[in-house]
CSV table of C-alpha atoms and ligand atoms in Angstrom, one decimal:
chain,number,residue,atom,x,y,z
A,1,MET,CA,30.3,59.4,131.7
A,2,ARG,CA,29.9,57.4,129.6
A,3,PRO,CA,32.3,54.5,129.8
A,4,LEU,CA,35.0,54.0,126.8
A,5,VAL,CA,35.7,50.9,126.2
A,6,TRP,CA,38.7,49.1,123.5
A,7,SER,CA,35.9,48.0,121.1
A,8,GLY,CA,36.1,46.7,117.7
A,9,SER,CA,34.8,50.5,116.3
A,10,LEU,CA,38.1,51.7,118.7
A,11,LEU,CA,40.3,49.3,117.8
A,12,ALA,CA,39.3,50.3,115.0
A,13,LEU,CA,40.0,54.3,115.0
A,14,ALA,CA,43.3,53.9,117.3
A,15,VAL,CA,44.8,51.2,113.6
A,16,VAL,CA,43.5,54.2,111.6
A,17,VAL,CA,44.7,57.1,113.4
A,18,GLY,CA,47.8,55.2,115.0
A,19,PRO,CA,51.7,55.6,114.1
A,20,LEU,CA,51.7,52.4,112.6
A,21,ALA,CA,48.8,52.1,110.5
A,22,ALA,CA,50.3,56.0,108.8
A,23,GLN,CA,53.5,54.0,107.9
A,24,GLY,CA,51.6,51.6,106.2
A,25,GLY,CA,52.6,48.4,109.2
A,26,ALA,CA,50.7,46.0,110.6
A,27,PRO,CA,47.8,46.9,112.8
A,28,ALA,CA,48.2,46.7,116.3
A,29,ALA,CA,47.0,43.3,117.9
A,30,PRO,CA,44.1,43.6,120.3
A,31,PRO,CA,46.0,44.0,124.4
A,32,THR,CA,46.8,40.7,126.2
A,33,GLY,CA,48.0,39.6,129.5
A,34,PRO,CA,47.1,40.0,132.7
A,35,ILE,CA,44.5,43.0,133.3
A,36,THR,CA,45.0,45.8,135.9
A,37,ALA,CA,41.8,48.1,137.1
A,38,ILE,CA,42.4,51.5,138.3
A,39,ARG,CA,39.9,52.6,141.0
A,40,ALA,CA,40.6,56.6,140.5
A,41,GLY,CA,38.3,58.7,143.1
A,42,ARG,CA,37.8,60.8,140.5
A,43,LEU,CA,39.8,61.7,136.9
A,44,ILE,CA,40.9,64.6,135.5
A,45,ASP,CA,40.4,65.2,131.2
A,46,PRO,CA,42.1,67.7,130.9
A,47,GLU,CA,41.2,68.3,127.0
A,48,THR,CA,37.6,69.3,128.2
A,49,GLY,CA,38.2,70.5,132.3
A,50,THR,CA,35.9,67.6,133.4
A,51,VAL,CA,35.9,65.1,136.4
A,52,THR,CA,34.2,62.0,136.9
A,53,ARG,CA,34.0,60.6,140.0
A,54,ASN,CA,34.7,57.0,141.5
A,55,ALA,CA,36.4,55.8,137.4
A,56,VAL,CA,37.8,52.4,136.8
A,57,ILE,CA,40.1,52.8,134.6
A,58,LEU,CA,41.7,48.7,132.7
A,59,VAL,CA,45.2,48.6,131.5
A,60,GLN,CA,46.4,45.7,129.3
A,61,GLY,CA,48.9,45.5,127.2
A,62,GLY,CA,51.0,48.4,128.3
A,63,ARG,CA,47.4,50.2,127.1
A,64,PHE,CA,44.3,51.5,128.7
A,65,THR,CA,41.9,49.3,127.6
A,66,ALA,CA,38.3,50.6,129.9
A,67,VAL,CA,37.7,54.1,130.6
A,68,GLY,CA,34.5,54.6,133.3
A,69,ALA,CA,32.3,55.4,136.4
A,70,ASP,CA,30.5,52.1,135.0
A,71,VAL,CA,33.3,49.7,134.0
A,72,ALA,CA,33.5,46.2,135.6
A,73,VAL,CA,36.6,45.4,137.9
A,74,PRO,CA,37.1,41.5,135.3
A,75,SER,CA,37.3,39.2,137.5
A,76,GLY,CA,41.1,38.2,138.2
A,77,ALA,CA,41.8,42.2,137.6
A,78,LYS,CA,44.5,43.6,139.8
A,79,VAL,CA,43.5,46.0,141.5
A,80,ILE,CA,45.4,49.0,142.2
A,81,ASP,CA,43.2,51.0,144.7
A,82,LEU,CA,43.4,55.2,144.4
A,83,THR,CA,40.0,55.8,145.3
A,84,LYS,CA,41.8,59.1,147.3
A,85,LEU,CA,43.9,60.0,144.9
A,86,THR,CA,43.4,62.4,141.8
A,87,VAL,CA,44.3,60.2,138.8
A,88,MET,CA,45.1,62.6,135.2
A,89,PRO,CA,46.8,62.2,132.5
A,90,GLY,CA,50.4,62.5,132.9
A,91,LEU,CA,52.8,65.5,132.1
A,92,VAL,CA,54.9,66.7,129.6
A,93,ASP,CA,57.9,68.9,130.2
A,94,ALA,CA,58.0,70.6,126.5
A,95,HIS,CA,61.3,72.1,126.8
A,96,ASN,CA,64.3,70.2,128.7
A,97,HIS,CA,68.6,68.6,128.7
A,98,LEU,CA,68.2,65.6,130.0
A,99,ALA,CA,71.8,64.7,129.1
A,100,LEU,CA,73.4,68.8,130.9
A,101,THR,CA,73.3,69.4,134.7
A,102,TYR,CA,75.2,73.2,135.2
A,103,LYS,CA,75.9,73.9,138.8
A,104,GLU,CA,77.1,76.3,141.2
A,105,ASP,CA,79.7,73.7,141.9
A,106,PRO,CA,81.9,73.3,140.5
A,107,GLU,CA,81.2,75.7,137.1
A,108,ARG,CA,79.1,78.3,139.1
A,109,ASN,CA,76.3,77.7,137.0
A,110,GLU,CA,78.2,78.4,133.5
A,111,TYR,CA,77.2,75.6,131.2
A,112,TYR,CA,80.5,76.1,129.2
A,113,ILE,CA,82.2,75.1,132.0
A,114,THR,CA,80.4,71.7,131.7
A,115,TYR,CA,80.8,71.0,128.4
A,116,ILE,CA,84.5,71.1,129.4
A,117,LYS,CA,84.6,69.0,132.7
A,118,GLU,CA,82.1,66.5,131.8
A,119,SER,CA,82.0,64.0,129.4
A,120,SER,CA,79.0,63.1,127.5
A,121,GLU,CA,79.1,59.8,128.7
A,122,LEU,CA,79.3,61.2,132.2
A,123,ARG,CA,76.0,63.1,131.4
A,124,ALA,CA,74.3,60.1,129.6
A,125,ILE,CA,73.9,58.5,132.5
A,126,GLN,CA,72.9,61.7,134.8
A,127,ALA,CA,70.6,62.0,131.6
A,128,ALA,CA,69.0,58.6,132.1
A,129,SER,CA,68.7,59.9,136.3
A,130,ASN,CA,67.2,62.9,135.3
A,131,GLY,CA,64.8,61.4,133.1
A,132,MET,CA,64.1,59.0,136.4
A,133,GLN,CA,63.7,61.9,138.4
A,134,MET,CA,61.0,64.2,136.0
A,135,LEU,CA,59.5,61.4,135.7
A,136,GLY,CA,59.1,60.4,139.4
A,137,GLY,CA,57.6,64.2,139.7
A,138,GLY,CA,55.1,63.0,136.5
A,139,PHE,CA,56.3,64.0,134.0
A,140,THR,CA,55.5,61.6,131.8
A,141,VAL,CA,56.9,62.8,128.1
A,142,VAL,CA,60.0,65.3,128.2
A,143,ARG,CA,61.2,67.5,124.7
A,144,ASP,CA,64.9,67.0,125.0
A,145,LEU,CA,65.8,69.6,123.0
A,146,GLY,CA,69.4,69.5,122.6
A,147,ASN,CA,72.7,70.0,124.5
A,148,ASN,CA,73.0,66.3,125.5
A,149,GLY,CA,76.7,66.0,124.6
A,150,ASN,CA,77.2,63.9,121.4
A,151,TYR,CA,73.1,62.4,120.7
A,152,ALA,CA,73.3,60.3,124.6
A,153,ASP,CA,70.0,62.1,123.9
A,154,VAL,CA,68.5,59.4,121.8
A,155,ALA,CA,70.7,56.6,123.5
A,156,LEU,CA,68.3,57.5,125.8
A,157,ARG,CA,65.4,57.1,124.2
A,158,GLN,CA,66.3,54.2,122.7
A,159,ALA,CA,67.0,53.0,126.0
A,160,ILE,CA,63.8,53.4,127.2
A,161,GLU,CA,62.0,53.0,124.7
A,162,ALA,CA,63.7,48.8,124.2
A,163,GLY,CA,62.9,48.1,127.5
A,164,TRP,CA,66.7,48.6,129.9
A,165,LEU,CA,65.1,51.7,131.9
A,166,PRO,CA,62.6,54.0,133.3
A,167,GLY,CA,61.8,57.4,131.8
A,168,PRO,CA,59.7,59.2,130.3
A,169,THR,CA,58.7,59.1,126.5
A,170,LEU,CA,61.6,62.0,124.7
A,171,ILE,CA,61.1,63.6,121.7
A,172,THR,CA,64.7,64.2,121.1
A,173,SER,CA,66.4,66.6,119.2
A,174,GLY,CA,69.9,65.3,118.6
A,175,LEU,CA,72.5,68.0,118.3
A,176,ILE,CA,71.6,71.5,117.7
A,177,ILE,CA,71.9,72.8,114.2
A,178,GLY,CA,72.8,76.6,114.2
A,179,GLY,CA,75.3,78.7,112.1
A,180,MET,CA,79.1,78.9,112.9
A,181,GLY,CA,79.9,78.9,116.8
A,182,GLY,CA,76.3,77.2,117.4
A,183,GLN,CA,75.2,79.0,120.4
A,184,PHE,CA,78.6,79.7,121.8
A,185,SER,CA,81.4,82.2,121.4
A,186,PRO,CA,83.9,79.8,120.8
A,187,THR,CA,87.7,80.0,120.5
A,188,PRO,CA,89.7,79.4,117.3
A,189,THR,CA,91.6,76.8,118.3
A,190,MET,CA,87.3,75.3,119.9
A,191,ALA,CA,86.3,76.7,116.8
A,192,LEU,CA,88.8,74.8,113.8
A,193,ASP,CA,89.8,71.2,115.9
A,194,HIS,CA,86.6,71.3,117.2
A,195,LYS,CA,87.5,69.5,119.6
A,196,ILE,CA,86.3,71.5,123.5
A,197,VAL,CA,82.4,72.0,123.2
A,198,TYR,CA,82.0,70.0,120.3
A,199,PRO,CA,79.5,68.2,119.2
A,200,GLU,CA,77.8,70.2,121.4
A,201,TYR,CA,76.3,71.8,118.1
A,202,LEU,CA,75.6,70.6,114.4
A,203,GLU,CA,77.5,73.9,112.5
A,204,ALA,CA,75.0,74.3,109.0
A,205,ASP,CA,76.0,77.8,107.0
A,206,THR,CA,74.8,77.0,103.7
A,207,HIS,CA,72.3,75.5,101.9
A,208,ASP,CA,74.1,71.7,101.1
A,209,GLU,CA,75.3,71.9,105.0
A,210,ILE,CA,71.8,72.5,106.4
A,211,ILE,CA,70.4,69.9,103.9
A,212,LYS,CA,72.8,67.7,105.3
A,213,ALA,CA,73.0,69.0,109.1
A,214,VAL,CA,69.0,67.7,109.2
A,215,ARG,CA,69.8,64.9,107.4
A,216,GLN,CA,72.5,63.6,110.2
A,217,ASN,CA,70.1,64.2,112.7
A,218,ALA,CA,67.1,62.7,111.1
A,219,LEU,CA,69.9,59.7,111.1
A,220,PHE,CA,71.3,59.7,114.1
A,221,GLY,CA,67.3,59.5,115.7
A,222,ALA,CA,66.2,62.5,115.6
A,223,ARG,CA,62.5,63.3,116.3
A,224,VAL,CA,62.2,66.7,116.2
A,225,ILE,CA,64.6,69.0,114.1
A,226,LYS,CA,66.2,72.5,116.7
A,227,ILE,CA,67.9,75.5,115.1
A,228,CYS,CA,69.1,78.0,116.7
A,229,VAL,CA,67.6,80.9,114.5
A,230,ASP,CA,69.7,83.8,116.1
A,231,CYS,CA,72.3,83.1,118.2
A,232,LYS,CA,74.7,84.8,116.0
A,233,ARG,CA,73.9,87.9,114.5
A,234,TRP,CA,74.2,86.4,111.2
A,235,GLY,CA,71.3,84.6,112.3
A,236,TYR,CA,68.8,82.3,109.7
A,237,THR,CA,67.3,83.9,106.9
A,238,THR,CA,63.3,82.8,106.2
A,239,GLU,CA,64.1,81.3,103.5
A,240,GLU,CA,66.8,78.9,104.4
A,241,ILE,CA,64.1,78.5,108.0
A,242,GLN,CA,62.1,77.0,104.7
A,243,LEU,CA,64.9,74.8,103.9
A,244,PHE,CA,64.9,73.3,106.8
A,245,ILE,CA,61.5,72.8,106.8
A,246,THR,CA,61.2,71.1,103.7
A,247,GLU,CA,63.7,69.3,104.9
A,248,ALA,CA,63.1,67.7,107.7
A,249,ALA,CA,59.6,66.8,106.3
A,250,LYS,CA,61.1,64.6,104.5
A,251,ALA,CA,61.7,62.8,107.3
A,252,GLY,CA,58.3,63.1,109.2
A,253,LEU,CA,60.4,65.6,111.5
A,254,LYS,CA,58.8,69.2,112.6
A,255,VAL,CA,61.3,72.0,112.9
A,256,ALA,CA,61.9,73.7,116.9
A,257,GLY,CA,63.6,77.6,116.7
A,258,HIS,CA,65.7,78.9,120.0
A,259,VAL,CA,64.5,82.2,119.5
A,260,GLN,CA,66.5,85.4,121.7
A,261,THR,CA,65.7,88.4,119.1
A,262,ALA,CA,62.5,89.9,117.7
A,263,ALA,CA,64.0,89.9,114.2
A,264,GLY,CA,64.3,86.5,114.4
A,265,ALA,CA,60.7,85.2,115.9
A,266,GLN,CA,59.3,87.2,113.1
A,267,ARG,CA,61.6,85.3,110.1
A,268,ALA,CA,60.8,82.1,112.0
A,269,ILE,CA,57.3,83.3,111.9
A,270,ASP,CA,56.9,83.9,108.3
A,271,ALA,CA,58.8,80.7,107.7
A,272,GLY,CA,55.5,78.6,109.7
A,273,ILE,CA,58.0,77.1,112.0
A,274,TRP,CA,56.6,74.5,114.0
A,275,SER,CA,57.8,76.0,117.9
A,276,ILE,CA,58.9,79.0,119.2
A,277,GLU,CA,61.5,77.7,122.5
A,278,HIS,CA,62.0,80.9,125.0
A,279,ALA,CA,60.2,83.6,125.2
A,280,SER,CA,62.2,86.8,126.2
A,281,ALA,CA,62.1,88.0,122.3
A,282,LEU,CA,58.0,88.0,122.0
A,283,ASN,CA,55.6,91.0,122.0
A,284,ASP,CA,52.5,91.4,121.6
A,285,THR,CA,52.2,91.9,117.8
A,286,LEU,CA,54.3,88.5,117.5
A,287,HIS,CA,52.3,86.9,119.8
A,288,LYS,CA,49.5,87.7,117.6
A,289,LYS,CA,50.6,86.8,114.3
A,290,MET,CA,51.8,83.4,116.2
A,291,ALA,CA,48.5,83.3,117.0
A,292,ALA,CA,47.5,83.2,113.7
A,293,LYS,CA,49.7,80.8,112.4
A,294,GLY,CA,48.9,78.9,114.8
A,295,ILE,CA,53.0,78.3,116.3
A,296,TRP,CA,53.5,76.7,120.0
A,297,ARG,CA,54.9,78.8,122.1
A,298,VAL,CA,57.5,76.8,124.2
A,299,GLY,CA,58.3,80.0,126.2
A,300,THR,CA,60.3,78.5,129.5
A,301,GLU,CA,58.9,80.8,132.1
A,302,THR,CA,61.6,80.5,134.9
A,303,PRO,CA,60.1,81.2,138.1
A,304,ILE,CA,60.6,83.2,140.9
A,305,THR,CA,61.6,81.3,143.6
A,306,LEU,CA,64.2,79.6,141.3
A,307,VAL,CA,67.1,82.1,143.0
A,308,GLY,CA,69.7,82.6,140.4
A,309,HIS,CA,68.2,81.7,137.7
A,310,THR,CA,66.1,84.4,137.0
A,311,SER,CA,65.9,88.2,138.1
A,312,ALA,CA,63.0,90.5,139.5
A,313,ALA,CA,62.6,92.3,136.5
A,314,ALA,CA,63.4,89.4,133.7
A,315,TYR,CA,60.7,87.2,136.3
A,316,GLN,CA,58.2,90.6,135.7
A,317,ARG,CA,58.9,90.6,132.3
A,318,THR,CA,58.3,86.8,131.8
A,319,VAL,CA,54.4,86.7,133.6
A,320,ALA,CA,53.6,89.7,131.7
A,321,GLY,CA,54.8,87.9,128.5
A,322,LEU,CA,53.0,85.1,129.1
A,323,GLN,CA,49.8,86.1,130.6
A,324,ASN,CA,49.6,89.0,127.1
A,325,ALA,CA,50.2,85.6,125.2
A,326,TYR,CA,47.2,84.1,126.7
A,327,GLU,CA,45.3,87.2,126.2
A,328,ASN,CA,45.7,86.3,122.4
A,329,LYS,CA,45.5,82.5,122.2
A,330,VAL,CA,48.2,81.7,121.3
A,331,PRO,CA,48.7,77.4,121.7
A,332,LEU,CA,50.8,77.7,125.0
A,333,THR,CA,53.0,75.2,126.2
A,334,TYR,CA,54.8,73.9,129.3
A,335,SER,CA,58.7,74.0,128.9
A,336,THR,CA,60.9,74.2,131.7
A,337,ASP,CA,64.7,75.2,129.9
A,338,ALA,CA,65.7,73.6,133.9
A,339,ASP,CA,68.9,72.2,132.8
A,340,TYR,CA,70.5,72.7,136.5
A,341,TYR,CA,71.5,71.7,139.8
A,342,VAL,CA,68.9,73.5,142.3
A,343,PRO,CA,70.2,71.6,145.5
A,344,GLY,CA,67.8,69.8,147.9
A,345,LYS,CA,65.2,69.4,144.3
A,346,THR,CA,65.1,66.9,142.4
A,347,ARG,CA,64.8,67.7,138.5
A,348,GLY,CA,61.4,67.0,138.5
A,349,GLU,CA,60.8,69.0,141.4
A,350,VAL,CA,62.6,71.7,139.5
A,351,ALA,CA,59.9,71.6,137.1
A,352,ILE,CA,56.7,71.3,138.7
A,353,GLU,CA,58.1,74.6,140.5
A,354,PHE,CA,57.1,76.2,137.0
A,355,ILE,CA,53.7,76.3,138.1
A,356,ARG,CA,54.6,79.1,140.0
A,357,THR,CA,55.4,81.3,137.2
A,358,TRP,CA,52.0,80.2,135.4
A,359,GLN,CA,50.0,80.8,138.9
A,360,ASP,CA,51.3,84.6,138.7
A,361,ALA,CA,50.5,85.4,135.6
A,362,GLY,CA,47.1,83.9,136.2
A,363,ILE,CA,45.9,81.6,134.2
A,364,PRO,CA,43.5,79.6,134.4
A,365,ASN,CA,43.9,76.4,136.0
A,366,ALA,CA,42.4,74.3,133.5
A,367,GLU,CA,44.6,76.0,131.0
A,368,VAL,CA,47.4,75.4,133.1
A,369,LEU,CA,46.8,71.6,133.0
A,370,LYS,CA,45.9,71.2,129.1
A,371,ALA,CA,49.4,73.1,128.6
A,372,LEU,CA,51.0,70.2,130.7
A,373,THR,CA,49.0,67.8,129.0
A,374,THR,CA,47.1,67.8,126.4
A,375,ASN,CA,49.1,71.0,124.6
A,376,GLY,CA,52.2,68.8,125.4
A,377,TYR,CA,51.1,65.7,123.5
A,378,LYS,CA,49.8,67.7,120.4
A,379,VAL,CA,53.5,70.1,120.1
A,380,SER,CA,55.0,66.4,120.6
A,381,GLU,CA,52.5,64.8,118.2
A,382,LEU,CA,52.0,62.0,120.0
A,383,GLU,CA,48.3,62.7,120.5
A,384,ALA,CA,47.5,60.4,118.8
A,385,ARG,CA,48.5,57.3,120.2
A,386,ARG,CA,50.1,58.9,123.8
A,387,GLY,CA,48.5,60.6,126.3
A,388,PRO,CA,45.3,61.2,127.0
A,389,ILE,CA,43.4,58.4,129.5
A,390,LYS,CA,41.1,56.8,126.8
A,391,PRO,CA,41.2,53.4,125.2
A,392,GLY,CA,44.2,52.6,122.8
A,393,MET,CA,46.7,55.1,124.0
A,394,ALA,CA,49.5,54.1,125.9
A,395,ALA,CA,48.8,53.4,129.7
A,396,ASP,CA,50.9,55.9,131.5
A,397,LEU,CA,48.7,58.2,134.0
A,398,ILE,CA,49.5,60.4,137.3
A,399,ALA,CA,48.1,61.0,140.3
A,400,VAL,CA,48.3,63.1,143.4
A,401,PRO,CA,46.3,64.1,146.6
A,402,GLY,CA,43.6,67.2,146.2
A,403,ASP,CA,42.5,68.2,143.2
A,404,PRO,CA,45.1,70.2,140.4
A,405,LEU,CA,42.1,72.2,139.4
A,406,ALA,CA,41.6,73.9,142.6
A,407,SER,CA,44.8,74.1,143.3
A,408,LEU,CA,47.7,74.2,141.0
A,409,ASP,CA,50.1,72.6,144.3
A,410,ALA,CA,48.9,70.2,144.6
A,411,LEU,CA,50.7,68.4,141.2
A,412,ARG,CA,53.5,68.9,143.5
A,413,ASP,CA,53.2,66.4,145.5
A,414,VAL,CA,52.8,62.9,142.6
A,415,GLN,CA,51.8,59.5,144.3
A,416,PHE,CA,51.8,57.6,141.7
A,417,VAL,CA,52.8,57.1,138.4
A,418,LEU,CA,52.5,54.8,135.4
A,419,LYS,CA,54.4,54.5,132.3
A,420,ASP,CA,53.2,52.5,129.0
A,421,GLY,CA,51.0,49.7,132.3
A,422,LEU,CA,53.8,49.8,134.7
A,423,VAL,CA,53.6,50.7,138.1
A,424,TYR,CA,56.7,53.3,138.4
A,425,LYS,CA,55.8,55.1,141.5
A,426,GLN,CA,53.6,54.0,144.3
A,427,GLY,CA,52.3,55.4,148.0
A,428,GLY,CA,55.4,58.4,146.9
A,429,VAL,CA,57.7,55.7,146.7
A,430,ILE,CA,59.6,55.0,143.1
A,431,LEU,CA,59.5,51.3,142.5
A,432,VAL,CA,61.3,50.0,139.8
A,433,GLY,CA,62.0,46.8,139.3
A,434,GLU,CA,59.3,46.2,136.8
A,435,PHE,CA,61.7,48.3,133.9
A,436,LEU,CA,65.0,46.7,134.5
A,437,HIS,CA,66.3,44.0,132.3
A,438,GLY,CA,69.5,42.1,130.7
A,439,GLY,CA,68.2,42.5,127.6
A,440,PRO,CA,65.9,44.7,125.4
A,441,GLN,CA,62.8,44.3,125.5
A,442,ASN,CA,59.4,46.2,123.8
A,443,ILE,CA,61.9,46.5,120.5
A,444,ARG,CA,59.0,46.6,118.6
A,445,ARG,CA,56.9,49.5,121.5
A,446,ALA,CA,57.9,52.3,119.5
A,447,PRO,CA,57.4,53.9,116.2
A,448,ALA,CA,59.5,56.5,113.9
A,449,PRO,CA,57.6,59.1,113.2
A,450,THR,CA,55.6,59.3,110.5
A,451,GLN,CA,56.8,58.8,107.2
A,452,ALA,CA,56.0,62.0,104.4
A,453,ALA,CA,54.6,60.5,101.8
A,454,PRO,CA,56.7,60.5,98.7
A,455,PRO,CA,56.1,62.8,96.2
A,456,ALA,CA,54.2,62.1,92.9
A,457,PRO,CA,56.7,60.8,90.1
A,458,THR,CA,57.1,63.3,87.4
A,459,PRO,CA,55.5,62.7,84.8
A,460,ARG,CA,57.9,61.8,81.9
A,461,ARG,CA,57.8,63.6,78.7
A,462,ALA,CA,57.0,60.8,75.8
A,463,GLY,CA,60.2,60.3,73.8
A,464,GLY,CA,62.0,61.6,77.2
A,465,LEU,CA,65.0,59.6,79.2
B,1,ZN,ZN1,66.9,75.2,126.1
């Protein structure tokens, strides 16, 4: 593999396609500060399925600056020896809920009860822990899609980006927007007084409410708009979903739709939604339509090994559905919806357990790795600045013993994690010290999403006001 170096032209590329440039901000300055050189025994590029042996990866200022087999290690660089490991980009869980952890005890895995028994404040702290557990499992990006109390997801994203604590890069939805009741069936007292299990959903039943709800989430820090397409019999029409999409686009945001019926999926596809969350309602016909339109399938395929969270019959349907989606070339993401406690496992260990479903569906390992990385960055709209191990990108990577291209089970044993150029896990041990600060850091590191271009001014008619 030809070495890739942070040269003038590559820097220019990074600046041109980068979010700062898209916002008209100042060009990114070349990195400065100490250099870290990572020696990788094997380096996987999931986008191409290629492997480079004995690669050197240079990191400076939180970014990759050079990558390749014949990159020289600069004198004075700190060297990290991963020659016995396989290095690859960080993993993406395209659907999780970090501020929700329902359990057998005390709530018998009824998440409705979790909302009543645990405050948003407590759940925000749990989310910080879950985020660290995900990062420890190699997940450097998580799409965090609601059911996160009163914007606990956004608070965690802000804290991670500011450098208060370690965690994955989060694509947060804020509150899920749905028709009255959201995903719940609240009693009149709960629904009308909005005091129990609210604000877990943001209710929007009319066009004005849809516009206002999108604007509220954008204002409060959403990075994607999540809607309940068909949680209730009345659901959203194609036209209403299009209104969500148009309004979200003004804030530079895409729309992700929770879908649980075939009719709802059809309406979401007709409207041109960005992603369909959950796959139980999808079938061959709908998969073909999704593939034709390039709509992301965020399937949340619960494995049979997570006892109590699926059934044998449901699992069979899940595996068959994933196979059918793959055969139809639907854009696939790795996604879990793993929002529960499995005794003995961290949240990251629960999330990686989902490779079992992909293995049972017979999806080639290289394709699963692509879903876990390349496609994850794309559905998160991060691919221009984070994910690939290339010069100019944020320095996130993981390392595992063995070869994930030969056996996905290698991903169960993440030994090393680098996040934004800082070592989070080494020798299988989590090290948080470099990430903890007594005040905000990196406050300019994470730009807001690309803003849509303002509409062209309407020409005034002569004599008009
Ligand atoms: Zn979910």
